[in-house]
Amino acid sequence: MIRHFPWGRNGAQNSRVAIDTSEFSYLPAQADALGVPLPTVERLTLPLPEGRVVSGLRFGSAPPRITLLHGAGLNAHTWDTTALALGQPLLAIDLAGHGDSSWRDDADYSPRTLAADVIAALDAWTSSPQILVGQSLGGLTGAAVAAARPDLVAALIVVDITPGIDVSAGPAALRQFYAGPTDFATRDELVDKAMSLGFGGTRPETERGVFLNTRVRPDGRVEWKHHFAHLAATALAAHDPGTPAAPSVLHETGWDDLAAVTAPVTLVRAERGFVSAADAEEFERRLPDARVVTMDATHNVQETAPRDLAALVGSAAAAGI
């Protein structure tokens, strides 16, 4: 079934909606576990001028007021439980090189580059400023979106990331996770590896995440759907803040973007995540008007504390910001 998504800022019928029921097969059980109704969920695909596409998920049938951006190596489905707990119309977008969005030939997955596709999607799929929620790389991308197009963003919620994050902590685990081969005989191999390094929750939850983030090649081998797995060392190095005398490019552009955001800003710090207390203090020093909220969660807060994160996002929506 193909139909048009009508609420774009640039006019009706500016994207096509392709529904693939297989990727939504986990949602009924997730909704039952939460005790919430199962909303309509559709996959959106927007062609971009250079021949790529940006893809995402639309929860609910009303115009969205909330947009969710995932972290590096994840995809829009990482937000499924949080989206169900929210129970509001929203978008969850696959960043370039992830999920069903096209890989970039130049392998540039820096936040400002990723922001361009997100802006195109928001212009096409929304009609009002969004509560923009970004986890990890999605948080830095959200800051770049809010800085470049303040008209698109009513509030920015950055989840467990700052531009100055220390790569000797959490991201080192990410590097270990993606080190080695990029294809595998079975998905179980990836589930075992993820759980051994502390990613994911229960085994069924991890199996779901791996299923939704991998594909089977014609030769029968399993590979990640995202380009990031093939570029892990390079991509993760971008998180290095560098030194005071020679800060990294991302360190400077990230803080510049956050400083330029005119919408209310909230940082969610996961107690067992990547943002240290010192990182949070630097965030508050640089953005004195921002709010910092600490949650009992791992780095993927949307998966390990979905109800708490949904409550925070929902309160922002209820406040009408």
PDB file of C-alpha atoms in Angstrom:
ATOM      1  CA  MET A   1       0.000   0.000   0.000  1.00  0.00           C
ATOM      2  CA  ILE A   2       1.385   3.381  -1.010  1.00  0.00           C
ATOM      3  CA  ARG A   3      -0.216   6.679  -0.106  1.00  0.00           C
ATOM      4  CA  HIS A   4       0.743  10.282   0.386  1.00  0.00           C
ATOM      5  CA  PHE A   5       1.592  11.995   3.680  1.00  0.00           C
ATOM      6  CA  PRO A   6      -0.340  15.281   3.527  1.00  0.00           C
ATOM      7  CA  TRP A   7       1.027  17.662   6.150  1.00  0.00           C
ATOM      8  CA  GLY A   8       4.249  18.974   4.659  1.00  0.00           C
ATOM      9  CA  ARG A   9       5.254  22.589   4.965  1.00  0.00           C
ATOM     10  CA  ASN A  10       5.942  22.628   1.240  1.00  0.00           C
ATOM     11  CA  GLY A  11       2.447  21.484   0.324  1.00  0.00           C
ATOM     12  CA  ALA A  12       0.497  18.235   0.213  1.00  0.00           C
ATOM     13  CA  GLN A  13       1.633  15.033  -1.438  1.00  0.00           C
ATOM     14  CA  ASN A  14       5.346  15.761  -1.205  1.00  0.00           C
ATOM     15  CA  SER A  15       6.411  12.280  -0.078  1.00  0.00           C
ATOM     16  CA  ARG A  16       5.287   8.717  -0.412  1.00  0.00           C
ATOM     17  CA  VAL A  17       4.438   6.359   2.426  1.00  0.00           C
ATOM     18  CA  ALA A  18       5.474   2.736   2.013  1.00  0.00           C
ATOM     19  CA  ILE A  19       4.050   0.316   4.569  1.00  0.00           C
ATOM     20  CA  ASP A  20       6.116  -2.778   5.392  1.00  0.00           C
ATOM     21  CA  THR A  21       4.256  -4.800   8.015  1.00  0.00           C
ATOM     22  CA  SER A  22       7.241  -7.024   8.833  1.00  0.00           C
ATOM     23  CA  GLU A  23       9.190  -4.278  10.590  1.00  0.00           C
ATOM     24  CA  PHE A  24       6.214  -3.549  12.848  1.00  0.00           C
ATOM     25  CA  SER A  25       5.681  -7.135  13.985  1.00  0.00           C
ATOM     26  CA  TYR A  26       7.119  -6.448  17.461  1.00  0.00           C
ATOM     27  CA  LEU A  27       4.872  -3.480  18.242  1.00  0.00           C
ATOM     28  CA  PRO A  28       1.709  -5.308  19.423  1.00  0.00           C
ATOM     29  CA  ALA A  29       3.617  -7.174  22.153  1.00  0.00           C
ATOM     30  CA  GLN A  30       5.420  -3.982  23.168  1.00  0.00           C
ATOM     31  CA  ALA A  31       2.110  -2.108  23.429  1.00  0.00           C
ATOM     32  CA  ASP A  32       0.608  -4.955  25.473  1.00  0.00           C
ATOM     33  CA  ALA A  33       3.571  -4.918  27.859  1.00  0.00           C
ATOM     34  CA  LEU A  34       3.150  -1.179  28.385  1.00  0.00           C
ATOM     35  CA  GLY A  35      -0.629  -1.431  28.665  1.00  0.00           C
ATOM     36  CA  VAL A  36      -1.176   1.164  25.949  1.00  0.00           C
ATOM     37  CA  PRO A  37      -3.195   1.186  22.713  1.00  0.00           C
ATOM     38  CA  LEU A  38      -1.405   0.258  19.505  1.00  0.00           C
ATOM     39  CA  PRO A  39      -1.241   3.328  17.222  1.00  0.00           C
ATOM     40  CA  THR A  40      -1.050   3.327  13.464  1.00  0.00           C
ATOM     41  CA  VAL A  41       2.581   3.299  12.349  1.00  0.00           C
ATOM     42  CA  GLU A  42       3.812   3.903   8.819  1.00  0.00           C
ATOM     43  CA  ARG A  43       7.162   4.176   7.098  1.00  0.00           C
ATOM     44  CA  LEU A  44       7.818   7.413   5.230  1.00  0.00           C
ATOM     45  CA  THR A  45      10.319   7.861   2.425  1.00  0.00           C
ATOM     46  CA  LEU A  46      11.300  11.252   1.012  1.00  0.00           C
ATOM     47  CA  PRO A  47      13.416  11.490  -2.165  1.00  0.00           C
ATOM     48  CA  LEU A  48      16.265  13.991  -1.932  1.00  0.00           C
ATOM     49  CA  PRO A  49      17.595  16.046  -4.870  1.00  0.00           C
ATOM     50  CA  GLU A  50      20.928  14.194  -5.112  1.00  0.00           C
ATOM     51  CA  GLY A  51      19.282  10.794  -5.557  1.00  0.00           C
ATOM     52  CA  ARG A  52      19.364   9.677  -1.933  1.00  0.00           C
ATOM     53  CA  VAL A  53      16.307   9.226   0.310  1.00  0.00           C
ATOM     54  CA  VAL A  54      15.577  10.038   3.927  1.00  0.00           C
ATOM     55  CA  SER A  55      13.253   7.622   5.693  1.00  0.00           C
ATOM     56  CA  GLY A  56      11.397   7.555   8.965  1.00  0.00           C
ATOM     57  CA  LEU A  57       8.426   6.296  10.956  1.00  0.00           C
ATOM     58  CA  ARG A  58       5.197   8.135  11.606  1.00  0.00           C
ATOM     59  CA  PHE A  59       3.307   7.174  14.772  1.00  0.00           C
ATOM     60  CA  GLY A  60      -0.359   8.194  14.865  1.00  0.00           C
ATOM     61  CA  SER A  61      -2.531   9.830  12.253  1.00  0.00           C
ATOM     62  CA  ALA A  62      -2.542  13.469  13.397  1.00  0.00           C
ATOM     63  CA  PRO A  63       0.134  16.029  12.494  1.00  0.00           C
ATOM     64  CA  PRO A  64       3.234  15.330  14.619  1.00  0.00           C
ATOM     65  CA  ARG A  65       4.576  17.748  17.222  1.00  0.00           C
ATOM     66  CA  ILE A  66       7.463  15.539  18.356  1.00  0.00           C
ATOM     67  CA  THR A  67      10.416  14.303  16.279  1.00  0.00           C
ATOM     68  CA  LEU A  68      12.961  11.747  17.510  1.00  0.00           C
ATOM     69  CA  LEU A  69      16.550  11.348  16.242  1.00  0.00           C
ATOM     70  CA  HIS A  70      18.548   8.212  17.090  1.00  0.00           C
ATOM     71  CA  GLY A  71      22.236   7.761  17.873  1.00  0.00           C
ATOM     72  CA  ALA A  72      25.084   6.411  15.765  1.00  0.00           C
ATOM     73  CA  GLY A  73      24.621   2.802  14.711  1.00  0.00           C
ATOM     74  CA  LEU A  74      20.916   2.762  15.610  1.00  0.00           C
ATOM     75  CA  ASN A  75      17.750   3.557  13.650  1.00  0.00           C
ATOM     76  CA  ALA A  76      14.259   4.944  14.124  1.00  0.00           C
ATOM     77  CA  HIS A  77      13.012   1.718  15.735  1.00  0.00           C
ATOM     78  CA  THR A  78      15.181   2.329  18.802  1.00  0.00           C
ATOM     79  CA  TRP A  79      12.403   4.766  19.811  1.00  0.00           C
ATOM     80  CA  ASP A  80       9.510   2.270  19.488  1.00  0.00           C
ATOM     81  CA  THR A  81       8.946   1.709  23.212  1.00  0.00           C
ATOM     82  CA  THR A  82       9.336   5.393  24.065  1.00  0.00           C
ATOM     83  CA  ALA A  83       6.974   6.319  21.223  1.00  0.00           C
ATOM     84  CA  LEU A  84       4.358   3.835  22.438  1.00  0.00           C
ATOM     85  CA  ALA A  85       4.691   5.139  25.999  1.00  0.00           C
ATOM     86  CA  LEU A  86       4.244   8.713  24.764  1.00  0.00           C
ATOM     87  CA  GLY A  87       1.044   7.876  22.925  1.00  0.00           C
ATOM     88  CA  GLN A  88       1.252  11.023  20.803  1.00  0.00           C
ATOM     89  CA  PRO A  89       1.610  11.635  17.067  1.00  0.00           C
ATOM     90  CA  LEU A  90       5.310  11.805  16.282  1.00  0.00           C
ATOM     91  CA  LEU A  91       8.084  11.157  13.805  1.00  0.00           C
ATOM     92  CA  ALA A  92      11.178   9.003  14.290  1.00  0.00           C
ATOM     93  CA  ILE A  93      13.690   9.689  11.529  1.00  0.00           C
ATOM     94  CA  ASP A  94      16.484   7.444  10.227  1.00  0.00           C
ATOM     95  CA  LEU A  95      19.618   9.579   9.980  1.00  0.00           C
ATOM     96  CA  ALA A  96      21.568   9.349   6.722  1.00  0.00           C
ATOM     97  CA  GLY A  97      23.540   6.113   6.549  1.00  0.00           C
ATOM     98  CA  HIS A  98      21.214   4.405   9.017  1.00  0.00           C
ATOM     99  CA  GLY A  99      18.020   2.367   8.845  1.00  0.00           C
ATOM    100  CA  ASP A 100      16.238   2.860   5.537  1.00  0.00           C
ATOM    101  CA  SER A 101      17.889   6.219   4.757  1.00  0.00           C
ATOM    102  CA  SER A 102      20.566   6.204   2.058  1.00  0.00           C
ATOM    103  CA  TRP A 103      24.268   5.870   2.796  1.00  0.00           C
ATOM    104  CA  ARG A 104      26.403   8.861   1.809  1.00  0.00           C
ATOM    105  CA  ASP A 105      29.081   8.334  -0.827  1.00  0.00           C
ATOM    106  CA  ASP A 106      31.343  10.791   1.001  1.00  0.00           C
ATOM    107  CA  ALA A 107      30.811   8.972   4.336  1.00  0.00           C
ATOM    108  CA  ASP A 108      30.250  12.344   6.024  1.00  0.00           C
ATOM    109  CA  TYR A 109      28.036  11.690   9.035  1.00  0.00           C
ATOM    110  CA  SER A 110      28.881  14.789  11.019  1.00  0.00           C
ATOM    111  CA  PRO A 111      25.935  16.501  12.749  1.00  0.00           C
ATOM    112  CA  ARG A 112      25.712  19.520  10.449  1.00  0.00           C
ATOM    113  CA  THR A 113      25.685  17.275   7.376  1.00  0.00           C
ATOM    114  CA  LEU A 114      23.061  14.981   8.912  1.00  0.00           C
ATOM    115  CA  ALA A 115      20.983  18.007   9.864  1.00  0.00           C
ATOM    116  CA  ALA A 116      20.349  18.881   6.214  1.00  0.00           C
ATOM    117  CA  ASP A 117      18.368  15.668   5.647  1.00  0.00           C
ATOM    118  CA  VAL A 118      16.465  16.122   8.901  1.00  0.00           C
ATOM    119  CA  ILE A 119      15.529  19.661   7.861  1.00  0.00           C
ATOM    120  CA  ALA A 120      14.258  18.368   4.515  1.00  0.00           C
ATOM    121  CA  ALA A 121      12.160  15.750   6.322  1.00  0.00           C
ATOM    122  CA  LEU A 122      10.709  18.283   8.753  1.00  0.00           C
ATOM    123  CA  ASP A 123       9.842  20.644   5.915  1.00  0.00           C
ATOM    124  CA  ALA A 124       8.068  17.791   4.145  1.00  0.00           C
ATOM    125  CA  TRP A 125       6.420  15.954   7.038  1.00  0.00           C
ATOM    126  CA  THR A 126       5.544  18.577   9.657  1.00  0.00           C
ATOM    127  CA  SER A 127       3.453  21.717   9.786  1.00  0.00           C
ATOM    128  CA  SER A 128       4.434  23.146  13.181  1.00  0.00           C
ATOM    129  CA  PRO A 129       7.596  23.541  15.289  1.00  0.00           C
ATOM    130  CA  GLN A 130       8.703  20.244  16.827  1.00  0.00           C
ATOM    131  CA  ILE A 131       9.875  19.110  20.216  1.00  0.00           C
ATOM    132  CA  LEU A 132      13.109  17.711  18.824  1.00  0.00           C
ATOM    133  CA  VAL A 133      14.595  14.854  20.851  1.00  0.00           C
ATOM    134  CA  GLY A 134      18.022  13.558  19.869  1.00  0.00           C
ATOM    135  CA  GLN A 135      20.028  10.795  21.523  1.00  0.00           C
ATOM    136  CA  SER A 136      23.834  10.740  21.210  1.00  0.00           C
ATOM    137  CA  LEU A 137      24.732  11.645  17.597  1.00  0.00           C
ATOM    138  CA  GLY A 138      21.058  12.516  17.129  1.00  0.00           C
ATOM    139  CA  GLY A 139      21.364  15.057  19.945  1.00  0.00           C
ATOM    140  CA  LEU A 140      24.232  16.878  18.247  1.00  0.00           C
ATOM    141  CA  THR A 141      22.324  16.672  14.961  1.00  0.00           C
ATOM    142  CA  GLY A 142      19.264  18.122  16.681  1.00  0.00           C
ATOM    143  CA  ALA A 143      21.356  21.048  17.924  1.00  0.00           C
ATOM    144  CA  ALA A 144      22.548  21.675  14.363  1.00  0.00           C
ATOM    145  CA  VAL A 145      18.938  21.591  13.110  1.00  0.00           C
ATOM    146  CA  ALA A 146      17.737  23.981  15.825  1.00  0.00           C
ATOM    147  CA  ALA A 147      20.613  26.390  15.177  1.00  0.00           C
ATOM    148  CA  ALA A 148      20.098  26.447  11.410  1.00  0.00           C
ATOM    149  CA  ARG A 149      16.279  26.457  11.370  1.00  0.00           C
ATOM    150  CA  PRO A 150      14.829  27.802  14.602  1.00  0.00           C
ATOM    151  CA  ASP A 151      11.396  27.927  12.977  1.00  0.00           C
ATOM    152  CA  LEU A 152      11.315  24.110  12.967  1.00  0.00           C
ATOM    153  CA  VAL A 153      12.084  23.564  16.663  1.00  0.00           C
ATOM    154  CA  ALA A 154       9.911  24.407  19.680  1.00  0.00           C
ATOM    155  CA  ALA A 155      12.237  22.734  22.186  1.00  0.00           C
ATOM    156  CA  LEU A 156      15.425  20.668  22.055  1.00  0.00           C
ATOM    157  CA  ILE A 157      16.021  17.651  24.298  1.00  0.00           C
ATOM    158  CA  VAL A 158      19.571  16.273  24.046  1.00  0.00           C
ATOM    159  CA  VAL A 159      19.923  12.739  25.393  1.00  0.00           C
ATOM    160  CA  ASP A 160      23.240  11.624  26.934  1.00  0.00           C
ATOM    161  CA  ILE A 161      25.693  13.519  24.750  1.00  0.00           C
ATOM    162  CA  THR A 162      27.706  16.733  24.825  1.00  0.00           C
ATOM    163  CA  PRO A 163      30.181  18.000  22.241  1.00  0.00           C
ATOM    164  CA  GLY A 164      33.024  17.550  24.738  1.00  0.00           C
ATOM    165  CA  ILE A 165      32.340  13.938  25.676  1.00  0.00           C
ATOM    166  CA  ASP A 166      35.387  11.929  26.774  1.00  0.00           C
ATOM    167  CA  VAL A 167      36.057   9.019  24.407  1.00  0.00           C
ATOM    168  CA  SER A 168      37.973   7.146  27.092  1.00  0.00           C
ATOM    169  CA  ALA A 169      34.623   6.270  28.669  1.00  0.00           C
ATOM    170  CA  GLY A 170      31.460   5.062  26.906  1.00  0.00           C
ATOM    171  CA  PRO A 171      32.416   5.525  23.239  1.00  0.00           C
ATOM    172  CA  ALA A 172      35.369   3.147  23.736  1.00  0.00           C
ATOM    173  CA  ALA A 173      32.791   0.417  24.278  1.00  0.00           C
ATOM    174  CA  LEU A 174      31.144   1.407  21.019  1.00  0.00           C
ATOM    175  CA  ARG A 175      34.489   1.113  19.250  1.00  0.00           C
ATOM    176  CA  GLN A 176      34.923  -2.377  20.688  1.00  0.00           C
ATOM    177  CA  PHE A 177      31.391  -3.308  19.664  1.00  0.00           C
ATOM    178  CA  TYR A 178      31.959  -2.390  16.027  1.00  0.00           C
ATOM    179  CA  ALA A 179      35.550  -3.622  15.813  1.00  0.00           C
ATOM    180  CA  GLY A 180      36.282  -6.681  13.685  1.00  0.00           C
ATOM    181  CA  PRO A 181      34.130  -8.169  10.911  1.00  0.00           C
ATOM    182  CA  THR A 182      31.177  -6.293   9.454  1.00  0.00           C
ATOM    183  CA  ASP A 183      29.269  -9.430   8.446  1.00  0.00           C
ATOM    184  CA  PHE A 184      28.258 -12.501  10.432  1.00  0.00           C
ATOM    185  CA  ALA A 185      26.894 -16.011   9.976  1.00  0.00           C
ATOM    186  CA  THR A 186      23.887 -15.442  12.248  1.00  0.00           C
ATOM    187  CA  ARG A 187      22.130 -12.660  14.117  1.00  0.00           C
ATOM    188  CA  ASP A 188      22.731 -14.589  17.338  1.00  0.00           C
ATOM    189  CA  GLU A 189      26.446 -13.734  17.052  1.00  0.00           C
ATOM    190  CA  LEU A 190      25.588 -10.047  17.143  1.00  0.00           C
ATOM    191  CA  VAL A 191      23.154 -10.466  20.027  1.00  0.00           C
ATOM    192  CA  ASP A 192      25.818 -12.244  22.078  1.00  0.00           C
ATOM    193  CA  LYS A 193      28.375  -9.526  21.352  1.00  0.00           C
ATOM    194  CA  ALA A 194      25.965  -6.696  22.191  1.00  0.00           C
ATOM    195  CA  MET A 195      24.988  -8.247  25.499  1.00  0.00           C
ATOM    196  CA  SER A 196      28.578  -9.016  26.477  1.00  0.00           C
ATOM    197  CA  LEU A 197      29.441  -5.310  26.151  1.00  0.00           C
ATOM    198  CA  GLY A 198      26.403  -4.074  28.040  1.00  0.00           C
ATOM    199  CA  PHE A 199      24.300  -2.848  25.130  1.00  0.00           C
ATOM    200  CA  GLY A 200      20.570  -3.531  25.034  1.00  0.00           C
ATOM    201  CA  GLY A 201      18.396  -4.848  27.843  1.00  0.00           C
ATOM    202  CA  THR A 202      17.021  -8.369  28.061  1.00  0.00           C
ATOM    203  CA  ARG A 203      17.930 -10.922  25.408  1.00  0.00           C
ATOM    204  CA  PRO A 204      14.532 -10.647  23.662  1.00  0.00           C
ATOM    205  CA  GLU A 205      14.939  -6.854  23.558  1.00  0.00           C
ATOM    206  CA  THR A 206      18.451  -7.180  22.148  1.00  0.00           C
ATOM    207  CA  GLU A 207      17.289  -9.731  19.579  1.00  0.00           C
ATOM    208  CA  ARG A 208      14.610  -7.287  18.456  1.00  0.00           C
ATOM    209  CA  GLY A 209      17.160  -4.473  18.122  1.00  0.00           C
ATOM    210  CA  VAL A 210      19.555  -6.619  16.122  1.00  0.00           C
ATOM    211  CA  PHE A 211      16.769  -7.869  13.834  1.00  0.00           C
ATOM    212  CA  LEU A 212      15.609  -4.339  13.054  1.00  0.00           C
ATOM    213  CA  ASN A 213      19.171  -3.074  12.477  1.00  0.00           C
ATOM    214  CA  THR A 214      20.505  -5.840  10.202  1.00  0.00           C
ATOM    215  CA  ARG A 215      19.764  -7.425   6.854  1.00  0.00           C
ATOM    216  CA  VAL A 216      20.577 -10.742   5.203  1.00  0.00           C
ATOM    217  CA  ARG A 217      22.704 -10.401   2.084  1.00  0.00           C
ATOM    218  CA  PRO A 218      22.171 -12.538  -1.031  1.00  0.00           C
ATOM    219  CA  ASP A 219      25.080 -14.757   0.097  1.00  0.00           C
ATOM    220  CA  GLY A 220      23.283 -15.495   3.375  1.00  0.00           C
ATOM    221  CA  ARG A 221      25.616 -13.457   5.586  1.00  0.00           C
ATOM    222  CA  VAL A 222      24.124 -10.961   8.046  1.00  0.00           C
ATOM    223  CA  GLU A 223      25.312  -7.347   7.968  1.00  0.00           C
ATOM    224  CA  TRP A 224      24.410  -4.115   9.712  1.00  0.00           C
ATOM    225  CA  LYS A 225      22.017  -1.885   7.812  1.00  0.00           C
ATOM    226  CA  HIS A 226      23.950   1.208   8.833  1.00  0.00           C
ATOM    227  CA  HIS A 227      27.102   2.532   7.168  1.00  0.00           C
ATOM    228  CA  PHE A 228      28.505   3.465  10.563  1.00  0.00           C
ATOM    229  CA  ALA A 229      29.648  -0.112  11.265  1.00  0.00           C
ATOM    230  CA  HIS A 230      32.058   0.138   8.353  1.00  0.00           C
ATOM    231  CA  LEU A 231      33.411   3.484   9.537  1.00  0.00           C
ATOM    232  CA  ALA A 232      33.381   3.069  13.307  1.00  0.00           C
ATOM    233  CA  ALA A 233      36.930   4.159  14.110  1.00  0.00           C
ATOM    234  CA  THR A 234      36.677   7.296  11.969  1.00  0.00           C
ATOM    235  CA  ALA A 235      33.197   8.213  13.164  1.00  0.00           C
ATOM    236  CA  LEU A 236      33.929   7.660  16.840  1.00  0.00           C
ATOM    237  CA  ALA A 237      37.132   9.679  16.629  1.00  0.00           C
ATOM    238  CA  ALA A 238      34.953  12.684  15.842  1.00  0.00           C
ATOM    239  CA  HIS A 239      33.649  12.572  19.435  1.00  0.00           C
ATOM    240  CA  ASP A 240      37.145  13.274  20.800  1.00  0.00           C
ATOM    241  CA  PRO A 241      37.151  16.792  22.254  1.00  0.00           C
ATOM    242  CA  GLY A 242      40.868  17.094  21.532  1.00  0.00           C
ATOM    243  CA  THR A 243      42.908  19.370  23.793  1.00  0.00           C
ATOM    244  CA  PRO A 244      42.255  22.912  25.019  1.00  0.00           C
ATOM    245  CA  ALA A 245      44.915  24.145  22.601  1.00  0.00           C
ATOM    246  CA  ALA A 246      43.625  22.054  19.676  1.00  0.00           C
ATOM    247  CA  PRO A 247      39.948  21.146  20.114  1.00  0.00           C
ATOM    248  CA  SER A 248      38.344  18.830  17.583  1.00  0.00           C
ATOM    249  CA  VAL A 249      36.129  20.282  14.861  1.00  0.00           C
ATOM    250  CA  LEU A 250      33.065  18.548  16.287  1.00  0.00           C
ATOM    251  CA  HIS A 251      33.836  19.919  19.734  1.00  0.00           C
ATOM    252  CA  GLU A 252      33.771  23.484  18.438  1.00  0.00           C
ATOM    253  CA  THR A 253      30.865  23.195  15.993  1.00  0.00           C
ATOM    254  CA  GLY A 254      28.766  21.316  18.538  1.00  0.00           C
ATOM    255  CA  TRP A 255      29.105  23.988  21.195  1.00  0.00           C
ATOM    256  CA  ASP A 256      28.571  26.701  18.573  1.00  0.00           C
ATOM    257  CA  ASP A 257      25.336  25.029  17.474  1.00  0.00           C
ATOM    258  CA  LEU A 258      24.062  24.656  21.025  1.00  0.00           C
ATOM    259  CA  ALA A 259      24.892  28.281  21.791  1.00  0.00           C
ATOM    260  CA  ALA A 260      22.866  29.359  18.757  1.00  0.00           C
ATOM    261  CA  VAL A 261      19.720  27.454  19.771  1.00  0.00           C
ATOM    262  CA  THR A 262      16.950  29.863  20.740  1.00  0.00           C
ATOM    263  CA  ALA A 263      14.451  27.208  21.856  1.00  0.00           C
ATOM    264  CA  PRO A 264      14.465  25.801  25.409  1.00  0.00           C
ATOM    265  CA  VAL A 265      17.208  23.167  25.817  1.00  0.00           C
ATOM    266  CA  THR A 266      17.236  20.135  28.132  1.00  0.00           C
ATOM    267  CA  LEU A 267      20.106  17.695  28.629  1.00  0.00           C
ATOM    268  CA  VAL A 268      19.181  14.199  29.788  1.00  0.00           C
ATOM    269  CA  ARG A 269      22.145  12.592  31.526  1.00  0.00           C
ATOM    270  CA  ALA A 270      22.074   8.804  31.962  1.00  0.00           C
ATOM    271  CA  GLU A 271      23.599   7.734  35.264  1.00  0.00           C
ATOM    272  CA  ARG A 272      25.163   4.703  33.550  1.00  0.00           C
ATOM    273  CA  GLY A 273      25.721   6.445  30.240  1.00  0.00           C
ATOM    274  CA  PHE A 274      28.441   8.418  28.471  1.00  0.00           C
ATOM    275  CA  VAL A 275      27.979  11.899  29.954  1.00  0.00           C
ATOM    276  CA  SER A 276      29.995  12.305  33.142  1.00  0.00           C
ATOM    277  CA  ALA A 277      29.135  14.694  35.957  1.00  0.00           C
ATOM    278  CA  ALA A 278      31.948  16.941  34.697  1.00  0.00           C
ATOM    279  CA  ASP A 279      30.487  16.878  31.184  1.00  0.00           C
ATOM    280  CA  ALA A 280      27.092  17.906  32.569  1.00  0.00           C
ATOM    281  CA  GLU A 281      28.688  20.719  34.568  1.00  0.00           C
ATOM    282  CA  GLU A 282      30.416  22.016  31.438  1.00  0.00           C
ATOM    283  CA  PHE A 283      27.071  21.880  29.622  1.00  0.00           C
ATOM    284  CA  GLU A 284      25.432  23.962  32.367  1.00  0.00           C
ATOM    285  CA  ARG A 285      28.328  26.416  32.376  1.00  0.00           C
ATOM    286  CA  ARG A 286      28.158  26.939  28.632  1.00  0.00           C
ATOM    287  CA  LEU A 287      24.337  26.979  28.507  1.00  0.00           C
ATOM    288  CA  PRO A 288      23.241  28.520  31.830  1.00  0.00           C
ATOM    289  CA  ASP A 289      19.594  28.634  30.768  1.00  0.00           C
ATOM    290  CA  ALA A 290      19.492  24.920  29.923  1.00  0.00           C
ATOM    291  CA  ARG A 291      17.930  22.296  32.151  1.00  0.00           C
ATOM    292  CA  VAL A 292      19.784  19.102  33.125  1.00  0.00           C
ATOM    293  CA  VAL A 293      17.818  15.991  34.106  1.00  0.00           C
ATOM    294  CA  THR A 294      19.496  12.797  35.343  1.00  0.00           C
ATOM    295  CA  MET A 295      17.866   9.412  34.744  1.00  0.00           C
ATOM    296  CA  ASP A 296      18.695   5.912  35.949  1.00  0.00           C
ATOM    297  CA  ALA A 297      19.537   4.482  32.544  1.00  0.00           C
ATOM    298  CA  THR A 298      22.316   3.415  30.209  1.00  0.00           C
ATOM    299  CA  HIS A 299      23.391   5.487  27.206  1.00  0.00           C
ATOM    300  CA  ASN A 300      20.406   4.284  25.143  1.00  0.00           C
ATOM    301  CA  VAL A 301      17.932   5.944  27.504  1.00  0.00           C
ATOM    302  CA  GLN A 302      15.074   5.404  25.047  1.00  0.00           C
ATOM    303  CA  GLU A 303      15.513   1.652  25.492  1.00  0.00           C
ATOM    304  CA  THR A 304      16.432   1.338  29.185  1.00  0.00           C
ATOM    305  CA  ALA A 305      14.223   4.076  30.669  1.00  0.00           C
ATOM    306  CA  PRO A 306      11.532   4.606  28.019  1.00  0.00           C
ATOM    307  CA  ARG A 307       8.718   5.511  30.422  1.00  0.00           C
ATOM    308  CA  ASP A 308      10.804   8.157  32.188  1.00  0.00           C
ATOM    309  CA  LEU A 309      11.977   9.650  28.915  1.00  0.00           C
ATOM    310  CA  ALA A 310       8.438   9.584  27.518  1.00  0.00           C
ATOM    311  CA  ALA A 311       7.188  11.388  30.626  1.00  0.00           C
ATOM    312  CA  LEU A 312       9.794  14.116  30.174  1.00  0.00           C
ATOM    313  CA  VAL A 313       8.988  14.580  26.486  1.00  0.00           C
ATOM    314  CA  GLY A 314       5.277  14.398  27.187  1.00  0.00           C
ATOM    315  CA  SER A 315       5.537  17.133  29.818  1.00  0.00           C
ATOM    316  CA  ALA A 316       7.233  19.383  27.278  1.00  0.00           C
ATOM    317  CA  ALA A 317       4.429  18.707  24.815  1.00  0.00           C
ATOM    318  CA  ALA A 318       1.784  19.386  27.471  1.00  0.00           C
ATOM    319  CA  ALA A 319       3.447  22.677  28.314  1.00  0.00           C
ATOM    320  CA  GLY A 320       2.902  23.742  24.728  1.00  0.00           C
ATOM    321  CA  ILE A 321       6.556  24.586  24.104  1.00  0.00           C
TER     322      ILE A 321
END
